Amino acid sequence: MPTLNKKTAAETTTDRLRAEILGGALAAGSDLPGERGLAETLGVSRLTLRSAIARLETEGLVESVHGSGTRVLDYRESGGVELIGYLAAESLASGAVPLGLLAELMELRRLVASEVLALVCERASDGELAELADHLAWQRTLAGDPEAFMRADLAFARKVVRAAHNLALELLYNTVARLVAAEPAMHLAFQSNVGQTLAVYARLLELVRAREPRRAARVSGRILKHLDRATLARIRELAEEKGSEPC
Amino acid sequence: MPTLNKKTAAETTTDRLRAEILGGALAAGSDLPGERGLAETLGVSRLTLRSAIARLETEGLVESVHGSGTRVLDYRESGGVELIGYLAAESLASGAVPLGLLAELMELRRLVASEVLALVCERASDGELAELADHLAWQRTLAGDPEAFMRADLAFARKVVRAAHNLALELLYNTVARLVAAEPAMHLAFQSNVGQTLAVYARLLELVRAREPRRAARVSGRILKHLDRATLARIRELAEEKGSEPC
DNA sequence: ACTTGCAACTGGAAATACCAGTGCCTCGGC
DNA sequence: GCCGAGGCACTGGTATTTCCAGTTGCAAGT
């Protein structure tokens, strides 16, 4: 078996520091300890630490100033979208029932989706729509395999976005798709409501076929809202089951 | 005067490699030269090169595999949102008239904005709305100073997004705001249409005050579409003027 | 012809030394 | 006593070197 689940030291360090920042252990506005000292504390070389810090800097969590130091920033003010994944995964893993951030993420996805569908109405070729239908038929056959289903689901979303013919949207999709695929905790959201999801997709496809952008945006928004609500409810059920089982 | 415009070597290297990838000089699917050789070619230490590559990896432009090599990826498939800035800036700087990507970015911003405004209708407190009005009055006084106006504009957008009470949306805003602020070429889009922009903001504020989400989404979408079109036209004018001047 | 294993690549990590900004703190002049 | 200039002790940034650890492919032995 090839390399598996083996994170590099730099990644591990990045995750650790990020968790401490998002968790509040490293307060926003405070200064990070010096690289030399911190490296020793964490048990890694200064080099590894630096690459971790560099990564956090691109994520908008810290800011390094040559000669001065490295300051922890407020992620609400400067954190990038990539953080959603970590935050949502945390809210899922903590077993907390609120699931606030996951709900907000779903809301964002929903809002963008309804607008995307409107664009698809206007711009997609008949060929692209046919391809979407084919994909959906194929995806239906994967309902039993959660992992494969998730990949198919992401691929479907990509095709939809691509049919909107807007590169900016496609790049945004890439970011979201990556974090969803990377965070195992997020997979739950895909496995918990397969049947209803497929049914909704079919309805959306019909909507798009009608080529009425305005209506598509409105109706799809409503449909997806229902779907998300059901999915969240299902996730809560599962969490409670799991929580009361091992006792 | 303190440090100014002084990019670190790693940043310079990152930009250079990114430009070659986005420009197609380094074809997607091909392998990057080995780190040792490439470092010498670029005239930097292997360490600096590595940090540049690490950054490109987080942006989804390349993929490093221990023992194998570093492969160039197709940014359309795996590039993150952050790339929009570089791509848009390039399309602006190249003087090309199409401005395709900038238009697509504006479209994305517009779609999200109209949905955000709908949320603001539902969730913003009266205090938040009042604050928005105050901010707008203040921003009006800055119409003469492009730099300050841009910052105020970004701050206004942030307040609007915050009033939607959705953290995921706020993080998305952070990403977009950062790239806009970082790319000088993008500032043009803010300076080119100040008067109309302020007028539009005032109308949007009225819309939100009416507390009718559906209508706000619909009308704001239309208004912003007009504004974006006018701004693009203005940018084209400026580009042509500048293009035919130095001859 | 197939398998096995050993190089010779690749990237990952470390230790060390040095460069370059910042800021405090002291010392000297006023 | 106050104020400013300079130096020193931090900070992060870069370079160099050495070694570790996967991956790949060729080549020798079966």
Coordinates of C-alpha atoms (C1' of nucleotides) in Angstrom, one line a residue:
Chain A
M1 CA 0.0 0.0 0.0
P2 CA 1.4 3.4 -0.9
T3 CA 1.6 6.4 1.4
L4 CA -1.6 6.9 3.2
N5 CA -2.8 9.5 5.7
K6 CA 0.8 10.6 6.2
K7 CA 0.8 14.3 6.8
T8 CA 4.0 16.1 6.5
A9 CA 5.5 17.8 9.6
A10 CA 4.8 21.2 8.2
E11 CA 1.1 20.3 7.7
T12 CA 0.8 19.0 11.2
T13 CA 2.3 22.1 12.6
T14 CA 0.0 24.3 10.5
D15 CA -3.1 22.4 11.6
R16 CA -2.0 22.7 15.2
L17 CA -1.4 26.4 15.1
R18 CA -4.6 27.0 13.1
A19 CA -6.6 25.1 15.7
E20 CA -5.1 27.2 18.5
I21 CA -5.9 30.4 16.7
L22 CA -9.4 29.4 15.7
G23 CA -10.0 28.0 19.1
G24 CA -8.9 31.2 20.7
A25 CA -5.9 29.8 22.6
L26 CA -3.9 32.3 20.6
A27 CA -5.8 35.5 20.9
A28 CA -6.3 37.8 18.0
G29 CA -4.0 40.9 18.3
S30 CA -1.4 39.1 20.4
D31 CA 2.1 38.4 19.1
L32 CA 3.2 34.9 18.3
P33 CA 6.3 33.8 20.2
G34 CA 9.5 34.2 18.3
E35 CA 10.2 31.6 15.6
R36 CA 13.2 30.1 17.3
G37 CA 11.5 29.7 20.6
L38 CA 8.2 28.5 19.2
A39 CA 10.0 25.9 17.0
E40 CA 11.6 24.4 20.0
T41 CA 8.4 24.4 21.9
L42 CA 6.6 22.6 19.1
G43 CA 9.5 20.2 18.6
V44 CA 10.1 21.0 14.9
S45 CA 12.8 22.9 13.1
R46 CA 12.5 26.6 12.7
L47 CA 12.2 25.9 8.9
T48 CA 9.2 23.7 9.3
L49 CA 7.6 26.2 11.6
R50 CA 8.3 28.9 9.1
S51 CA 6.5 27.1 6.3
A52 CA 3.6 26.5 8.6
I53 CA 3.5 30.2 9.4
A54 CA 3.7 31.1 5.8
R55 CA 0.7 29.0 5.1
L56 CA -1.3 30.6 7.9
E57 CA -0.3 34.0 6.5
T58 CA -1.9 33.1 3.1
E59 CA -5.0 32.1 5.0
G60 CA -5.2 35.5 6.6
L61 CA -4.7 34.2 10.2
V62 CA -1.4 35.8 11.0
E63 CA 0.8 38.6 9.7
S64 CA 4.5 38.6 9.8
V65 CA 6.6 41.8 9.8
H66 CA 10.3 41.5 9.2
G67 CA 12.1 42.7 12.3
S68 CA 9.0 43.1 14.4
G69 CA 7.3 39.8 14.8
T70 CA 4.3 37.7 13.8
R71 CA 0.9 38.9 15.0
V72 CA -2.3 36.9 15.3
L73 CA -5.2 38.4 13.3
D74 CA -8.9 38.3 13.8
Y75 CA -10.1 35.7 11.3
R76 CA -13.5 37.3 11.0
E77 CA -11.8 40.3 9.5
S78 CA -9.1 38.8 7.4
G79 CA -9.6 35.1 7.2
G80 CA -10.2 33.6 3.7
V81 CA -13.0 31.3 2.6
E82 CA -10.8 28.3 3.0
L83 CA -11.3 28.6 6.8
I84 CA -15.0 27.6 6.4
G85 CA -13.9 24.0 6.1
Y86 CA -11.9 24.0 9.3
L87 CA -14.5 25.9 11.2
A88 CA -17.4 23.8 10.0
A89 CA -15.6 20.5 10.6
E90 CA -14.9 21.7 14.1
S91 CA -18.5 22.5 14.7
L92 CA -19.4 19.1 13.5
A93 CA -16.7 17.2 15.4
S94 CA -17.4 18.9 18.6
G95 CA -20.8 17.2 18.6
A96 CA -22.4 20.4 19.4
V97 CA -26.0 20.4 18.3
P98 CA -26.2 24.0 17.0
L99 CA -24.3 23.3 13.8
G100 CA -24.5 27.0 13.2
L101 CA -21.6 27.4 10.8
L102 CA -22.5 24.3 8.8
A103 CA -25.9 25.8 8.3
E104 CA -24.4 29.1 7.2
L105 CA -22.2 27.3 4.8
M106 CA -25.1 25.5 3.3
E107 CA -26.9 28.8 3.0
L108 CA -24.0 30.3 1.1
R109 CA -23.9 27.3 -1.2
R110 CA -27.6 27.6 -1.7
L111 CA -27.6 31.2 -2.6
V112 CA -24.8 30.8 -5.1
A113 CA -26.4 27.7 -6.5
S114 CA -29.7 29.4 -7.3
E115 CA -27.9 32.2 -9.1
V116 CA -25.8 29.8 -10.9
L117 CA -28.9 27.9 -12.1
A118 CA -30.3 31.1 -13.5
L119 CA -27.1 31.7 -15.4
V120 CA -27.2 28.1 -16.7
C121 CA -30.7 28.7 -18.0
E122 CA -29.4 31.6 -20.1
R123 CA -26.1 30.2 -21.3
A124 CA -25.9 26.4 -21.2
S125 CA -26.0 24.6 -24.5
D126 CA -28.4 21.8 -25.1
G127 CA -25.5 19.5 -25.1
E128 CA -24.4 20.6 -21.7
L129 CA -27.9 20.0 -20.3
A130 CA -28.0 16.6 -21.8
E131 CA -24.7 15.8 -20.2
L132 CA -26.0 16.8 -16.9
A133 CA -29.0 14.5 -17.3
D134 CA -26.6 11.6 -18.2
H135 CA -24.5 12.3 -15.2
L136 CA -27.5 12.3 -12.9
A137 CA -28.6 8.9 -14.2
W138 CA -25.2 7.5 -13.5
Q139 CA -25.0 9.1 -10.1
R140 CA -28.2 7.4 -9.2
T141 CA -26.5 4.0 -9.5
L142 CA -23.9 5.0 -6.9
A143 CA -26.4 5.6 -4.1
G144 CA -25.0 2.6 -2.2
D145 CA -21.4 3.7 -2.1
P146 CA -21.0 6.9 0.0
E147 CA -17.5 7.7 -1.1
A148 CA -18.2 7.3 -4.8
F149 CA -21.5 9.1 -4.4
M150 CA -19.8 12.1 -2.9
R151 CA -17.3 12.3 -5.7
A152 CA -20.0 12.0 -8.2
D153 CA -21.9 14.7 -6.4
L154 CA -19.0 17.1 -6.5
A155 CA -18.5 16.3 -10.2
F156 CA -22.1 17.1 -10.9
A157 CA -21.8 20.4 -9.2
R158 CA -18.7 21.2 -11.2
K159 CA -20.5 20.4 -14.5
V160 CA -23.4 22.7 -13.4
V161 CA -21.0 25.5 -12.6
R162 CA -19.1 25.1 -15.8
A163 CA -22.4 25.3 -17.7
A164 CA -22.8 28.8 -16.2
H165 CA -19.8 29.9 -18.2
N166 CA -18.2 32.1 -15.6
L167 CA -14.6 31.4 -14.6
A168 CA -14.8 33.3 -11.4
L169 CA -17.6 31.1 -10.3
E170 CA -15.7 28.0 -11.2
L171 CA -12.7 29.0 -9.2
L172 CA -15.0 29.7 -6.2
Y173 CA -16.4 26.2 -6.7
N174 CA -12.9 24.8 -6.6
T175 CA -12.2 26.3 -3.3
V176 CA -15.3 25.0 -1.7
A177 CA -15.1 21.6 -3.3
R178 CA -11.5 21.1 -2.1
L179 CA -12.3 21.8 1.5
V180 CA -15.4 19.6 1.4
A181 CA -13.4 16.8 0.0
A182 CA -10.5 17.3 2.4
E183 CA -12.5 17.3 5.6
P184 CA -13.8 13.9 6.4
A185 CA -16.3 15.3 8.8
M186 CA -18.0 17.1 6.0
H187 CA -18.7 13.9 4.1
L188 CA -21.5 13.3 6.5
A189 CA -23.5 16.0 4.8
F190 CA -23.4 14.0 1.6
Q191 CA -24.3 10.6 2.9
S192 CA -27.1 11.6 5.1
N193 CA -29.8 12.3 2.6
V194 CA -29.0 10.6 -0.7
G195 CA -32.5 9.8 -1.9
Q196 CA -34.0 13.3 -1.4
T197 CA -30.8 14.9 -2.9
L198 CA -31.2 13.0 -6.1
A199 CA -34.9 13.8 -6.4
V200 CA -34.1 17.5 -5.9
Y201 CA -31.4 17.4 -8.5
A202 CA -33.9 16.0 -11.0
R203 CA -36.3 18.8 -10.3
L204 CA -33.6 21.4 -10.7
L205 CA -32.7 19.9 -14.0
E206 CA -36.3 20.3 -15.2
L207 CA -36.3 23.8 -14.0
V208 CA -33.2 24.6 -16.0
R209 CA -34.6 22.9 -19.1
A210 CA -37.5 25.4 -19.1
R211 CA -35.0 28.2 -19.7
E212 CA -36.7 30.6 -17.4
P213 CA -33.9 32.2 -15.3
R214 CA -36.0 34.2 -12.9
R215 CA -38.3 31.3 -12.1
A216 CA -35.4 28.9 -11.8
A217 CA -33.6 31.1 -9.3
R218 CA -36.7 31.5 -7.2
V219 CA -37.9 28.0 -7.2
S220 CA -34.5 26.4 -6.8
G221 CA -33.8 28.6 -3.8
R222 CA -36.9 27.3 -2.2
I223 CA -36.2 23.7 -3.0
L224 CA -32.7 23.8 -1.8
K225 CA -33.7 25.4 1.4
H226 CA -36.0 22.5 2.1
L227 CA -33.3 20.0 1.2
D228 CA -30.8 21.7 3.5
R229 CA -33.2 21.8 6.3
A230 CA -33.9 18.1 6.0
T231 CA -30.2 17.3 5.7
L232 CA -29.4 19.3 8.8
A233 CA -32.1 17.5 10.7
R234 CA -30.8 14.1 9.5
I235 CA -27.3 15.0 10.7
R236 CA -28.6 16.0 14.1
E237 CA -30.3 12.6 14.3
L238 CA -27.2 10.8 13.4
A239 CA -25.1 12.8 15.9
E240 CA -27.6 12.0 18.7
E241 CA -27.6 8.3 17.9
K242 CA -23.9 8.1 17.8
G243 CA -23.7 10.2 21.0
S244 CA -26.0 7.9 23.0
E245 CA -24.7 4.6 21.6
P246 CA -21.3 3.9 23.0
C247 CA -22.5 4.3 26.6
Chain B
M1 CA 10.3 56.3 5.2
P2 CA 9.7 52.7 6.3
T3 CA 9.8 49.6 4.1
L4 CA 7.9 50.2 1.0
N5 CA 7.0 48.1 -2.0
K6 CA 9.7 45.7 -1.0
K7 CA 8.6 42.2 -1.9
T8 CA 10.5 39.3 -0.3
A9 CA 12.4 37.0 -2.6
A10 CA 10.0 34.2 -2.0
E11 CA 7.1 36.4 -3.0
T12 CA 8.9 37.4 -6.2
T13 CA 9.6 33.8 -7.0
T14 CA 6.0 32.9 -6.3
D15 CA 4.7 35.6 -8.6
R16 CA 7.0 34.6 -11.3
L17 CA 6.1 31.0 -11.3
R18 CA 2.4 31.8 -11.0
A19 CA 2.6 34.0 -14.0
E20 CA 4.3 31.3 -16.0
I21 CA 1.7 28.8 -15.1
L22 CA -1.3 31.1 -15.7
G23 CA 0.3 32.3 -18.9
G24 CA 0.7 28.8 -20.1
A25 CA 4.5 28.8 -20.3
L26 CA 4.4 25.9 -17.8
A27 CA 1.8 23.6 -19.3
A28 CA -0.8 21.9 -17.1
G29 CA 0.0 18.3 -16.6
S30 CA 3.7 18.7 -17.1
D31 CA 6.3 18.3 -14.4
L32 CA 8.2 21.1 -12.9
P33 CA 12.0 20.8 -13.1
G34 CA 13.5 19.4 -9.9
E35 CA 13.8 21.9 -7.0
R36 CA 17.6 21.9 -7.1
G37 CA 17.9 22.7 -10.7
L38 CA 15.0 25.1 -10.8
A39 CA 16.4 27.0 -7.8
E40 CA 19.7 27.6 -9.6
T41 CA 17.9 28.6 -12.8
L42 CA 15.8 31.2 -10.9
G43 CA 18.9 32.4 -8.9
V44 CA 17.4 31.7 -5.5
S45 CA 18.1 29.2 -2.8
R46 CA 16.3 25.9 -2.8
L47 CA 14.6 27.0 0.4
T48 CA 13.1 30.1 -1.2
L49 CA 11.9 28.1 -4.1
R50 CA 10.3 25.6 -1.8
S51 CA 8.3 28.2 0.0
A52 CA 7.2 29.6 -3.3
I53 CA 6.1 26.2 -4.5
A54 CA 4.3 25.6 -1.1
R55 CA 2.3 28.7 -1.7
L56 CA 1.4 27.7 -5.3
E57 CA 0.3 24.4 -3.9
T58 CA -2.1 26.0 -1.5
E59 CA -3.5 28.0 -4.4
G60 CA -4.1 24.8 -6.3
L61 CA -1.7 25.5 -9.1
V62 CA 0.8 22.7 -8.5
E63 CA 0.9 19.4 -6.6
S64 CA 4.1 18.0 -5.0
V65 CA 4.5 14.3 -4.4
H66 CA 7.4 13.2 -2.3
G67 CA 9.8 11.2 -4.3
S68 CA 8.1 11.8 -7.6
G69 CA 8.1 15.4 -8.4
T70 CA 6.0 18.5 -8.7
R71 CA 3.3 18.6 -11.3
V72 CA 1.5 21.6 -12.8
L73 CA -2.2 21.4 -12.5
D74 CA -5.0 22.8 -14.6
Y75 CA -6.1 25.9 -12.7
R76 CA -9.6 25.7 -14.1
E77 CA -10.0 22.5 -12.3
S78 CA -8.2 23.0 -9.1
G79 CA -7.3 26.7 -8.7
G80 CA -8.8 28.6 -5.7
V81 CA -10.7 31.8 -5.8
E82 CA -7.6 33.8 -4.9
L83 CA -6.6 33.4 -8.5
I84 CA -9.3 35.6 -9.7
G85 CA -7.3 38.6 -8.7
Y86 CA -4.2 37.7 -10.6
L87 CA -6.2 36.7 -13.7
A88 CA -8.3 39.8 -13.6
A89 CA -5.3 42.0 -13.1
E90 CA -3.5 40.4 -16.0
S91 CA -6.5 40.9 -18.2
L92 CA -6.6 44.6 -17.2
A93 CA -2.9 45.1 -17.5
S94 CA -2.6 43.5 -20.9
G95 CA -4.7 46.3 -22.2
A96 CA -6.9 43.8 -23.9
V97 CA -10.3 45.3 -24.6
P98 CA -12.3 42.2 -23.8
L99 CA -12.0 42.4 -20.1
G100 CA -13.8 39.1 -20.0
L101 CA -12.7 37.9 -16.6
L102 CA -13.2 41.3 -14.9
A103 CA -16.8 41.2 -16.2
E104 CA -17.2 37.7 -14.8
L105 CA -15.8 38.7 -11.5
M106 CA -18.2 41.6 -11.3
E107 CA -21.0 39.2 -12.2
L108 CA -20.1 37.0 -9.3
R109 CA -19.9 40.0 -6.9
R110 CA -23.3 41.1 -8.2
L111 CA -25.0 37.8 -7.7
V112 CA -23.7 37.4 -4.2
A113 CA -24.5 41.0 -3.4
S114 CA -28.2 40.7 -4.4
E115 CA -28.5 37.6 -2.2
V116 CA -26.7 39.3 0.6
L117 CA -29.1 42.2 0.5
A118 CA -32.0 39.9 0.7
L119 CA -30.5 38.4 3.9
V120 CA -29.9 41.9 5.2
C121 CA -33.5 42.7 4.8
E122 CA -34.5 39.8 7.0
R123 CA -31.8 40.0 9.6
A124 CA -30.2 43.4 10.0
S125 CA -31.1 45.3 13.1
D126 CA -32.3 48.9 12.8
G127 CA -29.0 50.0 14.4
E128 CA -27.0 48.3 11.7
L129 CA -29.1 49.9 9.0
A130 CA -28.5 53.3 10.6
E131 CA -24.8 52.6 10.7
L132 CA -24.8 51.9 7.0
A133 CA -26.5 55.2 6.3
D134 CA -24.0 57.0 8.4
H135 CA -21.1 55.3 6.6
L136 CA -22.5 56.3 3.2
A137 CA -22.8 59.9 4.2
W138 CA -19.2 59.8 5.3
Q139 CA -18.0 58.0 2.2
R140 CA -19.6 60.7 0.1
T141 CA -17.1 63.2 1.5
L142 CA -14.2 61.2 0.2
A143 CA -15.2 61.2 -3.5
G144 CA -12.1 63.3 -4.3
D145 CA -9.5 60.9 -2.8
P146 CA -9.5 57.7 -4.9
E147 CA -7.4 55.7 -2.4
A148 CA -9.5 56.7 0.6
F149 CA -12.7 56.2 -1.3
M150 CA -11.7 52.7 -2.2
R151 CA -11.0 51.8 1.4
A152 CA -14.3 53.3 2.5
D153 CA -16.0 51.3 -0.3
L154 CA -14.5 48.1 1.0
A155 CA -15.5 49.0 4.5
F156 CA -19.0 49.7 3.4
A157 CA -19.3 46.3 1.7
R158 CA -18.0 44.7 4.9
K159 CA -20.6 46.3 7.0
V160 CA -23.3 45.2 4.6
V161 CA -22.0 41.6 4.6
R162 CA -21.8 41.6 8.4
A163 CA -25.4 42.7 8.6
A164 CA -26.3 39.5 6.8
H165 CA -25.2 37.6 9.8
N166 CA -23.5 34.7 8.0
L167 CA -19.9 34.0 8.8
A168 CA -19.3 32.0 5.6
L169 CA -20.3 35.0 3.6
E170 CA -18.1 37.2 5.6
L171 CA -15.1 35.0 5.0
L172 CA -15.8 34.9 1.3
Y173 CA -15.9 38.7 1.4
N174 CA -12.5 38.7 3.1
T175 CA -11.0 36.8 0.3
V176 CA -12.4 39.0 -2.4
A177 CA -11.6 42.2 -0.6
R178 CA -8.0 41.1 -0.1
L179 CA -7.3 40.5 -3.7
V180 CA -9.0 43.7 -4.7
A181 CA -6.9 45.7 -2.3
A182 CA -3.7 43.9 -3.2
E183 CA -3.9 44.4 -7.0
P184 CA -3.3 48.0 -7.9
A185 CA -4.7 47.3 -11.3
M186 CA -8.1 46.6 -9.7
H187 CA -8.3 50.0 -8.1
L188 CA -9.4 51.4 -11.4
A189 CA -12.7 49.7 -11.1
F190 CA -13.4 51.8 -8.0
Q191 CA -12.2 55.1 -9.2
S192 CA -13.9 55.1 -12.6
N193 CA -17.5 55.6 -11.6
V194 CA -17.7 57.3 -8.2
G195 CA -20.8 59.4 -8.6
Q196 CA -23.0 56.7 -10.0
T197 CA -21.7 54.2 -7.4
L198 CA -22.8 56.4 -4.5
A199 CA -26.2 56.9 -6.0
V200 CA -26.6 53.2 -6.4
Y201 CA -25.6 52.6 -2.8
A202 CA -28.2 55.0 -1.6
R203 CA -30.9 53.2 -3.6
L204 CA -29.8 49.9 -2.3
L205 CA -30.1 51.2 1.2
E206 CA -33.6 52.3 0.6
L207 CA -34.5 48.9 -0.8
V208 CA -33.2 47.2 2.3
R209 CA -35.1 49.6 4.6
A210 CA -38.3 48.4 3.0
R211 CA -37.6 45.0 4.4
E212 CA -38.8 43.1 1.4
P213 CA -36.2 40.5 0.7
R214 CA -37.5 39.1 -2.6
R215 CA -38.0 42.5 -4.1
A216 CA -34.6 43.7 -2.8
A217 CA -32.8 40.8 -4.5
R218 CA -34.6 41.3 -7.8
V219 CA -34.2 45.1 -8.0
S220 CA -30.7 45.2 -6.6
G221 CA -29.6 42.6 -9.2
R222 CA -30.9 44.9 -11.9
I223 CA -29.4 48.0 -10.5
L224 CA -26.0 46.5 -10.0
K225 CA -26.0 45.1 -13.5
H226 CA -26.5 48.6 -14.9
L227 CA -23.8 49.9 -12.6
D228 CA -21.3 47.2 -13.6
R229 CA -22.0 47.8 -17.3
A230 CA -21.4 51.5 -16.9
T231 CA -18.2 50.9 -15.0
L232 CA -16.9 48.5 -17.6
A233 CA -17.6 51.0 -20.3
R234 CA -15.8 53.7 -18.4
I235 CA -12.8 51.4 -17.9
R236 CA -12.7 50.8 -21.6
E237 CA -12.7 54.5 -22.3
L238 CA -9.9 55.1 -19.9
A239 CA -7.9 52.2 -21.4
E240 CA -8.3 53.6 -24.9
E241 CA -7.4 57.1 -23.9
K242 CA -4.2 55.8 -22.2
G243 CA -3.5 53.5 -25.1
S244 CA -3.6 56.3 -27.7
E245 CA -1.9 59.0 -25.6
P246 CA 1.8 58.2 -25.4
C247 CA 2.1 57.8 -29.1
Chain C
dA1 C1' 10.1 -13.5 -19.4
dC2 C1' 9.3 -12.4 -14.8
dT3 C1' 10.8 -11.0 -10.4
dT4 C1' 13.7 -8.8 -7.3
dG5 C1' 16.5 -5.4 -5.5
dC6 C1' 19.5 -1.8 -5.8
dA7 C1' 20.7 2.9 -7.2
dA8 C1' 19.6 7.5 -8.7
dC9 C1' 16.4 10.5 -9.0
dT10 C1' 12.6 13.2 -6.5
dG11 C1' 10.8 16.2 -2.5
dG12 C1' 10.9 16.7 3.0
dA13 C1' 13.4 18.1 7.1
dA14 C1' 17.0 19.6 9.8
dA15 C1' 21.2 22.3 11.7
dT16 C1' 23.8 26.3 11.2
dA17 C1' 25.3 30.7 9.9
dC18 C1' 24.4 35.1 8.3
dC19 C1' 21.6 39.1 6.4
dA20 C1' 18.2 42.6 7.2
dG21 C1' 14.7 45.2 9.2
dT22 C1' 12.5 47.2 14.1
dG23 C1' 12.5 49.0 18.2
dC24 C1' 14.0 49.8 22.6
dC25 C1' 17.4 51.7 25.5
dT26 C1' 21.3 53.9 26.7
dC27 C1' 24.4 57.5 26.3
dG28 C1' 25.8 62.0 25.1
dG29 C1' 24.8 66.7 24.0
dC30 C1' 21.9 70.4 24.9
Chain D
dG1 C1' 16.1 67.3 33.1
dC2 C1' 15.0 66.7 28.4
dC3 C1' 15.7 65.3 23.8
dG4 C1' 17.8 63.1 20.0
dA5 C1' 21.2 60.0 17.8
dG6 C1' 23.3 55.8 17.7
dG7 C1' 24.0 51.2 19.0
dC8 C1' 22.6 46.7 20.4
dA9 C1' 19.4 43.0 20.9
dC10 C1' 15.7 41.4 19.4
dT11 C1' 12.6 40.0 15.3
dG12 C1' 11.9 37.6 10.7
dG13 C1' 14.2 36.4 5.8
dT14 C1' 17.8 33.9 3.1
dA15 C1' 21.4 30.9 2.1
dT16 C1' 24.1 26.5 2.6
dT17 C1' 24.7 22.0 3.7
dT18 C1' 23.6 17.6 5.0
dC19 C1' 20.7 14.0 5.6
dC20 C1' 16.1 11.4 5.5
dA21 C1' 12.4 9.3 3.0
dG22 C1' 9.6 8.1 -0.6
dT23 C1' 9.3 6.8 -6.0
dT24 C1' 10.8 5.3 -10.1
dG25 C1' 13.1 2.6 -13.3
dC26 C1' 16.8 0.0 -14.9
dA27 C1' 19.4 -4.1 -14.5
dA28 C1' 20.9 -8.3 -12.9
dG29 C1' 19.7 -12.7 -11.3
dT30 C1' 16.3 -16.4 -11.3

